[in-house]
N, C-alpha and C. Protein backbone atom coordinates (compact mmCIF):
# COMPACT_ATOMS: atom_id res chain seq x y z
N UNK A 1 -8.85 -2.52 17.83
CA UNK A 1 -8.62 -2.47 16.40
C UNK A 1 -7.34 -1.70 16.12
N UNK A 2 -6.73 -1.97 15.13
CA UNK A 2 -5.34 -1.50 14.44
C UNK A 2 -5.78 -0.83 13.72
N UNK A 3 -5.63 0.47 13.45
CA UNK A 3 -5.75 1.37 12.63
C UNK A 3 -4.46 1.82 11.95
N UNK A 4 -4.78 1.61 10.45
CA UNK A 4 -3.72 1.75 9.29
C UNK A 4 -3.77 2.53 9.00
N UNK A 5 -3.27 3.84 8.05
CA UNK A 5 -3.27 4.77 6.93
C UNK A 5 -2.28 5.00 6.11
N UNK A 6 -2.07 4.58 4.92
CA UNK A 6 -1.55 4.64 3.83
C UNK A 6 -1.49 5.76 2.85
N UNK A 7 -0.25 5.89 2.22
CA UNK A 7 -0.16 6.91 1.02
C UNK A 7 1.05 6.72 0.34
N UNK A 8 0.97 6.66 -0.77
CA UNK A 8 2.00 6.90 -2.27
C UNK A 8 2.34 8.03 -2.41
N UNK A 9 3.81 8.22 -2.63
CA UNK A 9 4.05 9.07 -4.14
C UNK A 9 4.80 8.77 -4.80
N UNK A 10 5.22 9.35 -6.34
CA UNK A 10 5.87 9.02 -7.28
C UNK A 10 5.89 10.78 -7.74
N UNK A 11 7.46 11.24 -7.83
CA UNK A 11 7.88 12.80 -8.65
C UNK A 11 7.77 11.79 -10.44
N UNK A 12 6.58 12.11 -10.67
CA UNK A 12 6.58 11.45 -12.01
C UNK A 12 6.33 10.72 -12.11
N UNK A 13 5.74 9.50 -13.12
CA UNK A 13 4.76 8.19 -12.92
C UNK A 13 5.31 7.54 -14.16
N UNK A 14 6.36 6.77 -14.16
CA UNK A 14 7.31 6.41 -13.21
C UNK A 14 7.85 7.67 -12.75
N UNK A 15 8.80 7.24 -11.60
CA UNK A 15 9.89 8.34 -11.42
C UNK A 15 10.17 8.48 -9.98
N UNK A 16 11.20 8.80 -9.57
CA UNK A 16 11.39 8.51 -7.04
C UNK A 16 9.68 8.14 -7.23
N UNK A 17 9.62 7.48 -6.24
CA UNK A 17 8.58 7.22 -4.97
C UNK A 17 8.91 6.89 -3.93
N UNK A 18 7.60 7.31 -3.08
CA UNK A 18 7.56 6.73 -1.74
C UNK A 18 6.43 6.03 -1.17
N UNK A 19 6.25 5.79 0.00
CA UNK A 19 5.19 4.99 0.93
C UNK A 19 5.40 5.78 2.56
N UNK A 20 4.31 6.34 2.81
CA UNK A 20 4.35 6.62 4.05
C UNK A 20 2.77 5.67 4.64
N UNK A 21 3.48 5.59 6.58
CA UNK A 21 2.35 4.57 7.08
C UNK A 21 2.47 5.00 8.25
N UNK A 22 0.95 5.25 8.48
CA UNK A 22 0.78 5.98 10.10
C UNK A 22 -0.12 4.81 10.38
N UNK A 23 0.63 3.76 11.48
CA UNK A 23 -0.23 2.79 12.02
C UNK A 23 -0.03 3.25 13.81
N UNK A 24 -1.74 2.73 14.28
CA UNK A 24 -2.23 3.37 15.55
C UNK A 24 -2.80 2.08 15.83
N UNK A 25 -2.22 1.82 17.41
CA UNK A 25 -2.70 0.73 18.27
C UNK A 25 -2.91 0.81 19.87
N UNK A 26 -3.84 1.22 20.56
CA UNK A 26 -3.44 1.49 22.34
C UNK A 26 -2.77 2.67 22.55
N UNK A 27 -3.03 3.19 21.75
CA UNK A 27 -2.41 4.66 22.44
C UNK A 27 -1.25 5.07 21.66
N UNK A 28 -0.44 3.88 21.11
CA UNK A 28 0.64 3.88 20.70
C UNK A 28 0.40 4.64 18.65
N UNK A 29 1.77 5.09 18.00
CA UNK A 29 1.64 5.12 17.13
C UNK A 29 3.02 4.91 16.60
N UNK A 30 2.99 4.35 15.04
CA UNK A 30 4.30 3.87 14.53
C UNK A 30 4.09 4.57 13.47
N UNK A 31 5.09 4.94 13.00
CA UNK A 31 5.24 5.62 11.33
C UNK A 31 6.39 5.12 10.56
N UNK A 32 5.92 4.69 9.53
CA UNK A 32 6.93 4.02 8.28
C UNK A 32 7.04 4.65 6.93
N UNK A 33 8.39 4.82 6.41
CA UNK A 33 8.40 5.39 5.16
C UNK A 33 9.72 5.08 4.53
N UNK A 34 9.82 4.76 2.66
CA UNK A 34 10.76 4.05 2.05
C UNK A 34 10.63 5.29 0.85
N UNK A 35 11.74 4.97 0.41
CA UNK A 35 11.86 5.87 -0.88
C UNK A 35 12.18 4.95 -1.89
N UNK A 36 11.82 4.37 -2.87
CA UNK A 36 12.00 4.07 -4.45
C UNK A 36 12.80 5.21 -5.68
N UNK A 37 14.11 4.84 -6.41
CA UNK A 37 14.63 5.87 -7.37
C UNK A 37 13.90 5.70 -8.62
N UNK A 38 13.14 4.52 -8.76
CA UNK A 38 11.97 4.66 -10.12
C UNK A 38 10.82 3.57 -9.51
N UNK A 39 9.45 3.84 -9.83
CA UNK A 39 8.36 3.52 -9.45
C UNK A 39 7.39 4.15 -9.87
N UNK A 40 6.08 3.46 -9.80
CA UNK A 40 4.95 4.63 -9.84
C UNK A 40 3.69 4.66 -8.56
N UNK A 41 2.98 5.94 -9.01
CA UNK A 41 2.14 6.20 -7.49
C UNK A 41 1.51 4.81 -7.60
N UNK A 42 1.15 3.98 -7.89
CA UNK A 42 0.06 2.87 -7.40
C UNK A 42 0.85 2.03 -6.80
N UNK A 43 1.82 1.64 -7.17
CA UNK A 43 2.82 0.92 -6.80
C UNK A 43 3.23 1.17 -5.28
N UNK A 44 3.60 2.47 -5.24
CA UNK A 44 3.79 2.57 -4.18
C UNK A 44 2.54 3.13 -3.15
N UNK A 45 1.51 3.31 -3.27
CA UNK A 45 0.06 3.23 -2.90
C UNK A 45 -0.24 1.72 -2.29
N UNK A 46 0.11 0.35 -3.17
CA UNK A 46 -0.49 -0.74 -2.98
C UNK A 46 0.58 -1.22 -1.82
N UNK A 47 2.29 -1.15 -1.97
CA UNK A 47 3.04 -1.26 -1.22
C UNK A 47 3.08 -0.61 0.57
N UNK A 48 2.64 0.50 0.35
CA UNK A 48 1.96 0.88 1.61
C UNK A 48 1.39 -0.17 2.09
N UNK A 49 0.79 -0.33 1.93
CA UNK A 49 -0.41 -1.56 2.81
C UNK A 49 0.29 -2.61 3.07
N UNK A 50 0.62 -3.30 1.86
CA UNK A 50 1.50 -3.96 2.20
C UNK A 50 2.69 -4.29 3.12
N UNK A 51 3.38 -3.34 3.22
CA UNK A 51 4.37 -3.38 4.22
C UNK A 51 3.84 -3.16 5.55
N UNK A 52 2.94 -2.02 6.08
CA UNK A 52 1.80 -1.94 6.97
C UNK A 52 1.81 -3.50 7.50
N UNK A 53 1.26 -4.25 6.40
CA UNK A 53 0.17 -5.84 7.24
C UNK A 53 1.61 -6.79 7.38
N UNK A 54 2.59 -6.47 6.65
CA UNK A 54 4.13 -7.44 6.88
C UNK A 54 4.73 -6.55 8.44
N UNK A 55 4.73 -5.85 8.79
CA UNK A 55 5.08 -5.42 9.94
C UNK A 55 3.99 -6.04 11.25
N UNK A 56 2.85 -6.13 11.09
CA UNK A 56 2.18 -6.78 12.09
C UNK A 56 3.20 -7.76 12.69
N UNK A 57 2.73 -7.76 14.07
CA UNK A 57 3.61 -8.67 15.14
C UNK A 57 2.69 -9.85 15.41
N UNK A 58 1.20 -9.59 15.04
CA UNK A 58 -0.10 -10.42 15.49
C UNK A 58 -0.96 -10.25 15.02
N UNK A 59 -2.06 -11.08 14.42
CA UNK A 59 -2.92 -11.57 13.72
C UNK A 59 -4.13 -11.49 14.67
N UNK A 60 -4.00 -10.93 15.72
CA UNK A 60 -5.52 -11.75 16.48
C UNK A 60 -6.19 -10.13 16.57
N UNK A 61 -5.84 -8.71 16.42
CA UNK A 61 -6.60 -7.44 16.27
C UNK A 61 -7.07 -7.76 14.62
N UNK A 62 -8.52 -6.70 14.57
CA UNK A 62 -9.27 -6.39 13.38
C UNK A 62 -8.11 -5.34 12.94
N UNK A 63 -8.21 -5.12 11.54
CA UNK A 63 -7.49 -3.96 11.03
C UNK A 63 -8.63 -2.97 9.92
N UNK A 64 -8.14 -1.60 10.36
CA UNK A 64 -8.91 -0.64 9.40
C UNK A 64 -7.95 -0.01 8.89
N UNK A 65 -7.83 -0.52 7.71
CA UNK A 65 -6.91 0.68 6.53
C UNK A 65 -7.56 1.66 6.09
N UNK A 66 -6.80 2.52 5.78
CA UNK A 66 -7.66 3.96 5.44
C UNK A 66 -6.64 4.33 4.72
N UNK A 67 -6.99 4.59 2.83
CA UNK A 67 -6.33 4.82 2.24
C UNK A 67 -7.84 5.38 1.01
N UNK A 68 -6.42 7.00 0.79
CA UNK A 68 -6.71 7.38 -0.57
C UNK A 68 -6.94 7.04 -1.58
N UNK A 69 -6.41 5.80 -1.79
CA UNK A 69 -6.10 4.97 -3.60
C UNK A 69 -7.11 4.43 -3.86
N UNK A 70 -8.38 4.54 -4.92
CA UNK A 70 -8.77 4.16 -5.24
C UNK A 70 -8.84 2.58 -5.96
N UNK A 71 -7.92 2.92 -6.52
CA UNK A 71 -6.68 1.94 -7.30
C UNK A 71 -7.10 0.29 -6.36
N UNK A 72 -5.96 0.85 -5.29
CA UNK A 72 -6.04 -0.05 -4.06
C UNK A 72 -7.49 -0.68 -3.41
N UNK A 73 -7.88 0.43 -3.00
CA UNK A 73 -9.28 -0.33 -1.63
C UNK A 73 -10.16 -0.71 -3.37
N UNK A 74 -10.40 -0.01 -4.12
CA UNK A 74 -11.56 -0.72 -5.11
C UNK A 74 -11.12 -1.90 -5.32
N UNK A 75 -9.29 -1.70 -5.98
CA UNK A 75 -9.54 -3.58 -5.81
C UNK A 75 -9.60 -4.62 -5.14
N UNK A 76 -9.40 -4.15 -3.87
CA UNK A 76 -9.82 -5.21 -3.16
C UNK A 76 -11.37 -5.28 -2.56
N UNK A 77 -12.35 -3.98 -2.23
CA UNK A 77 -13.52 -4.40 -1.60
C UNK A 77 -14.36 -4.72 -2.85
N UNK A 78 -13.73 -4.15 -4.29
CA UNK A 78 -14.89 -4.57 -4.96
C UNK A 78 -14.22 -6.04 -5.64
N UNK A 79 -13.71 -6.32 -5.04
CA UNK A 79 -13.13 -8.33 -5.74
C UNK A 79 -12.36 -8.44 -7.15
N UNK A 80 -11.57 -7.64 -7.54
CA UNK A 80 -11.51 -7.71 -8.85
C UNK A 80 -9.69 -8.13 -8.37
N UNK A 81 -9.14 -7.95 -7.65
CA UNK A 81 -7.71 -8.52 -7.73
C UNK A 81 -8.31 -9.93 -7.43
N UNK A 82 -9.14 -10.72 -6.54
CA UNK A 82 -9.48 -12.09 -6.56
C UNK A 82 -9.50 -12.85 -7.86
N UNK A 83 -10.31 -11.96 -8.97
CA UNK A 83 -10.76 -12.58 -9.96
C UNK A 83 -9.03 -12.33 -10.64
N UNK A 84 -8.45 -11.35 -10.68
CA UNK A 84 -7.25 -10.63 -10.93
C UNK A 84 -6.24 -12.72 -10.76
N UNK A 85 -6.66 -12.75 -9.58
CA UNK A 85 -5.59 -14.13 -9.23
C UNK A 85 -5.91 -15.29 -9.60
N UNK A 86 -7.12 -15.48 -9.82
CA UNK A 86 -7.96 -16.78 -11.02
C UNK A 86 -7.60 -16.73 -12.40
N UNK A 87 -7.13 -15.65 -13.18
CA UNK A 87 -6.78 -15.78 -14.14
C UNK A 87 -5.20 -15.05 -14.03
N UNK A 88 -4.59 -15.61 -13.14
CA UNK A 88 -2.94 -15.75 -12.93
C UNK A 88 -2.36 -14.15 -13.49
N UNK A 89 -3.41 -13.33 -13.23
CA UNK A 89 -3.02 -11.45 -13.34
C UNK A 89 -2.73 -11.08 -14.37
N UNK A 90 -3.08 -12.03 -15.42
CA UNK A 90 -2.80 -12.00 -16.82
C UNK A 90 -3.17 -10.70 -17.70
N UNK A 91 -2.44 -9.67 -18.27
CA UNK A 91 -2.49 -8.34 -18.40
C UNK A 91 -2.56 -7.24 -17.63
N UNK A 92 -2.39 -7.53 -16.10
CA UNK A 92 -2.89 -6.46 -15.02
C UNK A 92 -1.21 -6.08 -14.72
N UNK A 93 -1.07 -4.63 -14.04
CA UNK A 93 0.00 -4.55 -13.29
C UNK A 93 0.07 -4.85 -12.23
N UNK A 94 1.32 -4.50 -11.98
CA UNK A 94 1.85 -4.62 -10.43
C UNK A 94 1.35 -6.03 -10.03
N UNK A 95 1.65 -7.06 -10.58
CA UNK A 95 1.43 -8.93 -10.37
C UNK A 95 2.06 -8.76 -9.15
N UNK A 96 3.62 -8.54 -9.02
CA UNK A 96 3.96 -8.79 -7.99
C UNK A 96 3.83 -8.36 -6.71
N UNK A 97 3.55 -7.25 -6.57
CA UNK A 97 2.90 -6.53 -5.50
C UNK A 97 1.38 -6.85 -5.13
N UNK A 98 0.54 -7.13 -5.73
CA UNK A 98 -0.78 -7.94 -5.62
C UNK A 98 -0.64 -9.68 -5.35
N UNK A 99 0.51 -9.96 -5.32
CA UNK A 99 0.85 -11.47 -4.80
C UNK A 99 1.37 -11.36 -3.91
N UNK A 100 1.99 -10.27 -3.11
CA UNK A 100 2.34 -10.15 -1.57
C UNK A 100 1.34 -9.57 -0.91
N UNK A 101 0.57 -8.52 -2.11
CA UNK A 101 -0.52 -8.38 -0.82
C UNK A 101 -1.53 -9.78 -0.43
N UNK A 102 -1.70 -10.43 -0.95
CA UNK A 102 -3.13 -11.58 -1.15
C UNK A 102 -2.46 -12.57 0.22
N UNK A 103 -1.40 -12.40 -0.05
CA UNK A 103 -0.27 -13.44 1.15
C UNK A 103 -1.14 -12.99 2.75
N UNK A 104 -0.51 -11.42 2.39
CA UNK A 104 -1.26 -10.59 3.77
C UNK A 104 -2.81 -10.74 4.28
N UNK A 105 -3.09 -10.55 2.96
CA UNK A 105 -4.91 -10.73 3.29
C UNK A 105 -5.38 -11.46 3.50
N UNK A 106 -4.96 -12.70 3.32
CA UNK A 106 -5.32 -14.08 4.06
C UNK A 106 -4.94 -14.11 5.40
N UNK A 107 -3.99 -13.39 6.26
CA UNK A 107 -3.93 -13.39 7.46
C UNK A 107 -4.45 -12.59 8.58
N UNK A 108 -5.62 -11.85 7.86
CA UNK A 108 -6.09 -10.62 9.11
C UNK A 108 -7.54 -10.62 8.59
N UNK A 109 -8.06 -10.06 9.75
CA UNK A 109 -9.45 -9.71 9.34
C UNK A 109 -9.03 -8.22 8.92
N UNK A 110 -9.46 -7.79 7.96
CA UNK A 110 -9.22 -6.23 7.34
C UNK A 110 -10.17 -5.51 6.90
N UNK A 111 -10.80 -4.54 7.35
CA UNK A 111 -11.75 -3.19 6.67
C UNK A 111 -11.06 -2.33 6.20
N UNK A 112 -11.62 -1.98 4.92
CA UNK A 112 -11.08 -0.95 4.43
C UNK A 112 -11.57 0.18 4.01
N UNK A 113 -11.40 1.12 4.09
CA UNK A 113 -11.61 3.01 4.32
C UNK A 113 -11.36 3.86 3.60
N UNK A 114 -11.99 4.05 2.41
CA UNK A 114 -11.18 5.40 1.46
C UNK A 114 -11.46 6.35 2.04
N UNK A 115 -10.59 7.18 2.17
CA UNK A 115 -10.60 8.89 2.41
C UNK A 115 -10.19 9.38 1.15
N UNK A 116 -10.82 10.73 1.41
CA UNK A 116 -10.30 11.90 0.24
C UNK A 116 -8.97 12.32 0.59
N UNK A 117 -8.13 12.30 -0.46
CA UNK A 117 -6.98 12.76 -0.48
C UNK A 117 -6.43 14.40 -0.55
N UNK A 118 -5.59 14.83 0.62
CA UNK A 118 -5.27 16.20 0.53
C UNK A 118 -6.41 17.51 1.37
N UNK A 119 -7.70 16.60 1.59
CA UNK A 119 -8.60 17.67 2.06
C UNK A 119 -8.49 17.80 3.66
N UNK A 120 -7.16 17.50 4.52
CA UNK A 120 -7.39 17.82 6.07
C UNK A 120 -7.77 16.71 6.63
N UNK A 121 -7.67 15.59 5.80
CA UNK A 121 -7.86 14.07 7.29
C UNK A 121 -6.10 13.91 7.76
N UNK A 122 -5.82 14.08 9.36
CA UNK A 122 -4.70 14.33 9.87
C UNK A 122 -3.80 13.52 9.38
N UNK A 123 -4.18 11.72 9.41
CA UNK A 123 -3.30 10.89 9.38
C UNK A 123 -2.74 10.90 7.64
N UNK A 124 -4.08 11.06 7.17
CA UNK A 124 -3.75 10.87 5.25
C UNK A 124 -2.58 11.83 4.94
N UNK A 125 -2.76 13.26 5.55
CA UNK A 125 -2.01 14.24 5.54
C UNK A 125 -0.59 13.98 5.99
N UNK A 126 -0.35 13.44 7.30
CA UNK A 126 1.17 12.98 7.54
C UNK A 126 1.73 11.70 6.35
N UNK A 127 0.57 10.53 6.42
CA UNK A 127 0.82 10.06 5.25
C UNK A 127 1.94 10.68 3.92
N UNK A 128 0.70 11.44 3.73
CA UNK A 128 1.72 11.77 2.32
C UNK A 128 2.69 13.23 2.43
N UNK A 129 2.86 13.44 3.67
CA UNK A 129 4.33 14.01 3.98
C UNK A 129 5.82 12.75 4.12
N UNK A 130 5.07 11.66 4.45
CA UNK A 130 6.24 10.62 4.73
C UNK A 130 6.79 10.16 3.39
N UNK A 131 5.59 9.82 2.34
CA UNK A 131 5.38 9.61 1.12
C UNK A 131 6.40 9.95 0.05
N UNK A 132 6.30 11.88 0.51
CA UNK A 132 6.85 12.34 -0.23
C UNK A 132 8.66 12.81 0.08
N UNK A 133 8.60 12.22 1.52
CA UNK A 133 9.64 12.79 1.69
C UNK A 133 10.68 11.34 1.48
N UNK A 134 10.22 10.12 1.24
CA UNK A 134 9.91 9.07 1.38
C UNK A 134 11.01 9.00 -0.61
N UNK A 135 10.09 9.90 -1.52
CA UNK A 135 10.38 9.99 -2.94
C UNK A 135 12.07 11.08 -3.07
N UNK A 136 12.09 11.85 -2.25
CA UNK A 136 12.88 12.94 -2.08
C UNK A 136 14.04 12.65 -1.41
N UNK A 137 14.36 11.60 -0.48
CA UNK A 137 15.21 10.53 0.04
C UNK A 137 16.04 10.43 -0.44
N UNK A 138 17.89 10.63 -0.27
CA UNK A 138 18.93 10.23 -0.44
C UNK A 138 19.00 8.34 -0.52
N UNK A 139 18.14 7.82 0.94
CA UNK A 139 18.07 6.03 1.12
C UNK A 139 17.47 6.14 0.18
N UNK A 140 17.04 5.87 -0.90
CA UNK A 140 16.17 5.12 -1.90
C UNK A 140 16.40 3.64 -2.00
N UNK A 141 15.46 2.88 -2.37
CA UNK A 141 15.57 1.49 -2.83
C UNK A 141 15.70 1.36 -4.41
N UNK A 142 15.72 -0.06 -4.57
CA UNK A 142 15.63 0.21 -6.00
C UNK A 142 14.66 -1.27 -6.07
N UNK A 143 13.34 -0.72 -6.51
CA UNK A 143 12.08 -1.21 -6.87
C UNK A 143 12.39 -2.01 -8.34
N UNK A 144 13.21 -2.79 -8.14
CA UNK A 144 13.91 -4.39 -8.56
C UNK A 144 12.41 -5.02 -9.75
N UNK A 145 11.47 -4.79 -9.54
CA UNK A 145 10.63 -6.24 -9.89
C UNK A 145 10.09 -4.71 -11.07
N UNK A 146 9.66 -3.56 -10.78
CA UNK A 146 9.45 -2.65 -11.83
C UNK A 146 10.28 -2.49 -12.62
N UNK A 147 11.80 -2.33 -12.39
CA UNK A 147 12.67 -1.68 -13.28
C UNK A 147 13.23 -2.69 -13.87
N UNK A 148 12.88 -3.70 -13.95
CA UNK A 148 12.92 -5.14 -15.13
C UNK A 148 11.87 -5.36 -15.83
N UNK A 149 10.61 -4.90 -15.32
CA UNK A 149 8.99 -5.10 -15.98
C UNK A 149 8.61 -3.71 -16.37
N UNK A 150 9.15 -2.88 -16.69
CA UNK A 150 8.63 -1.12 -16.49
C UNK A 150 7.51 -1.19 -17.20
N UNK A 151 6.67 -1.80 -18.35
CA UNK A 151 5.17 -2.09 -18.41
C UNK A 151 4.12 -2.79 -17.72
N UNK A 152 4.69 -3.11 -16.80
CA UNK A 152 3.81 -4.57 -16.00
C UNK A 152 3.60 -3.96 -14.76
């Protein structure tokens, strides 16, 4: 199994963000992290994962994400981005980021794992050191599809 862990931040909601990703496979471990100059924490919470399951090299391991965001794992284990995509995301945010993730989720078998955030789980913890350092970043991106939609 591939073991994921995800984390957001945003200095301000909007305002920098980041995404940090501590993925674990065979012994091995990879860590990923982006900085955004405007964004917000869910955004970059849901993008975590996202980029996580777009980095996969292979489809044939189970995956366990383990993420803080409520936001995130509720909508997906409790079905409400599904229903979210039957009625074409009509009033919901972050459309576009919930249409790259659904891309992903059709290609893996995936469990998903909330942890408590900040209380001493190792990986959540590096997580959102990457996160934040991720928001604090000279490289920033510029989170293109928000800063044309900044309500959406």
């Amino acid at each position: 199994m591939v073991e994921i862990f995800t984390d957001g931040s945003a200095k301000g909601n909007p305002g920098p963000g980041g995404y940090g990703i501590v993925m674990r496979f065979g012994g091995k471990v990879k860590e990923i992290s982006q900085g955004y100059r405007l964004t917000t924490n869910n955004r970059m919470e849901l993008l975590a994962v996202i980029v996580a399951l777009e980095s996969m090299k292979t489809t044939k391991y189970p995956i366990r994400i383990c993420s803080d965001s409520k936001y995130v794992i509720d909508s997906i284990v409790k079905g409400w981005v599904f229903n979210w995509e039957k009625k074409n995301f009509k009033g919901k945010k972050n459309e576009d980021l919930w249409k790259r993730y659904l891309i992903q989720h059709s290609r893996f078998k995936i469990e998903y794992k909330w942890v408590k955030g900040h209380a001493g789980h190792p990986e959540n913890e590096r997580c959102d050191v990457l996160a934040v350092q991720g928001a604090e970043s000279k490289n920033q991106l510029i989170d293109e599809w928000f800063e044309a939609n900044p309500s959406s």
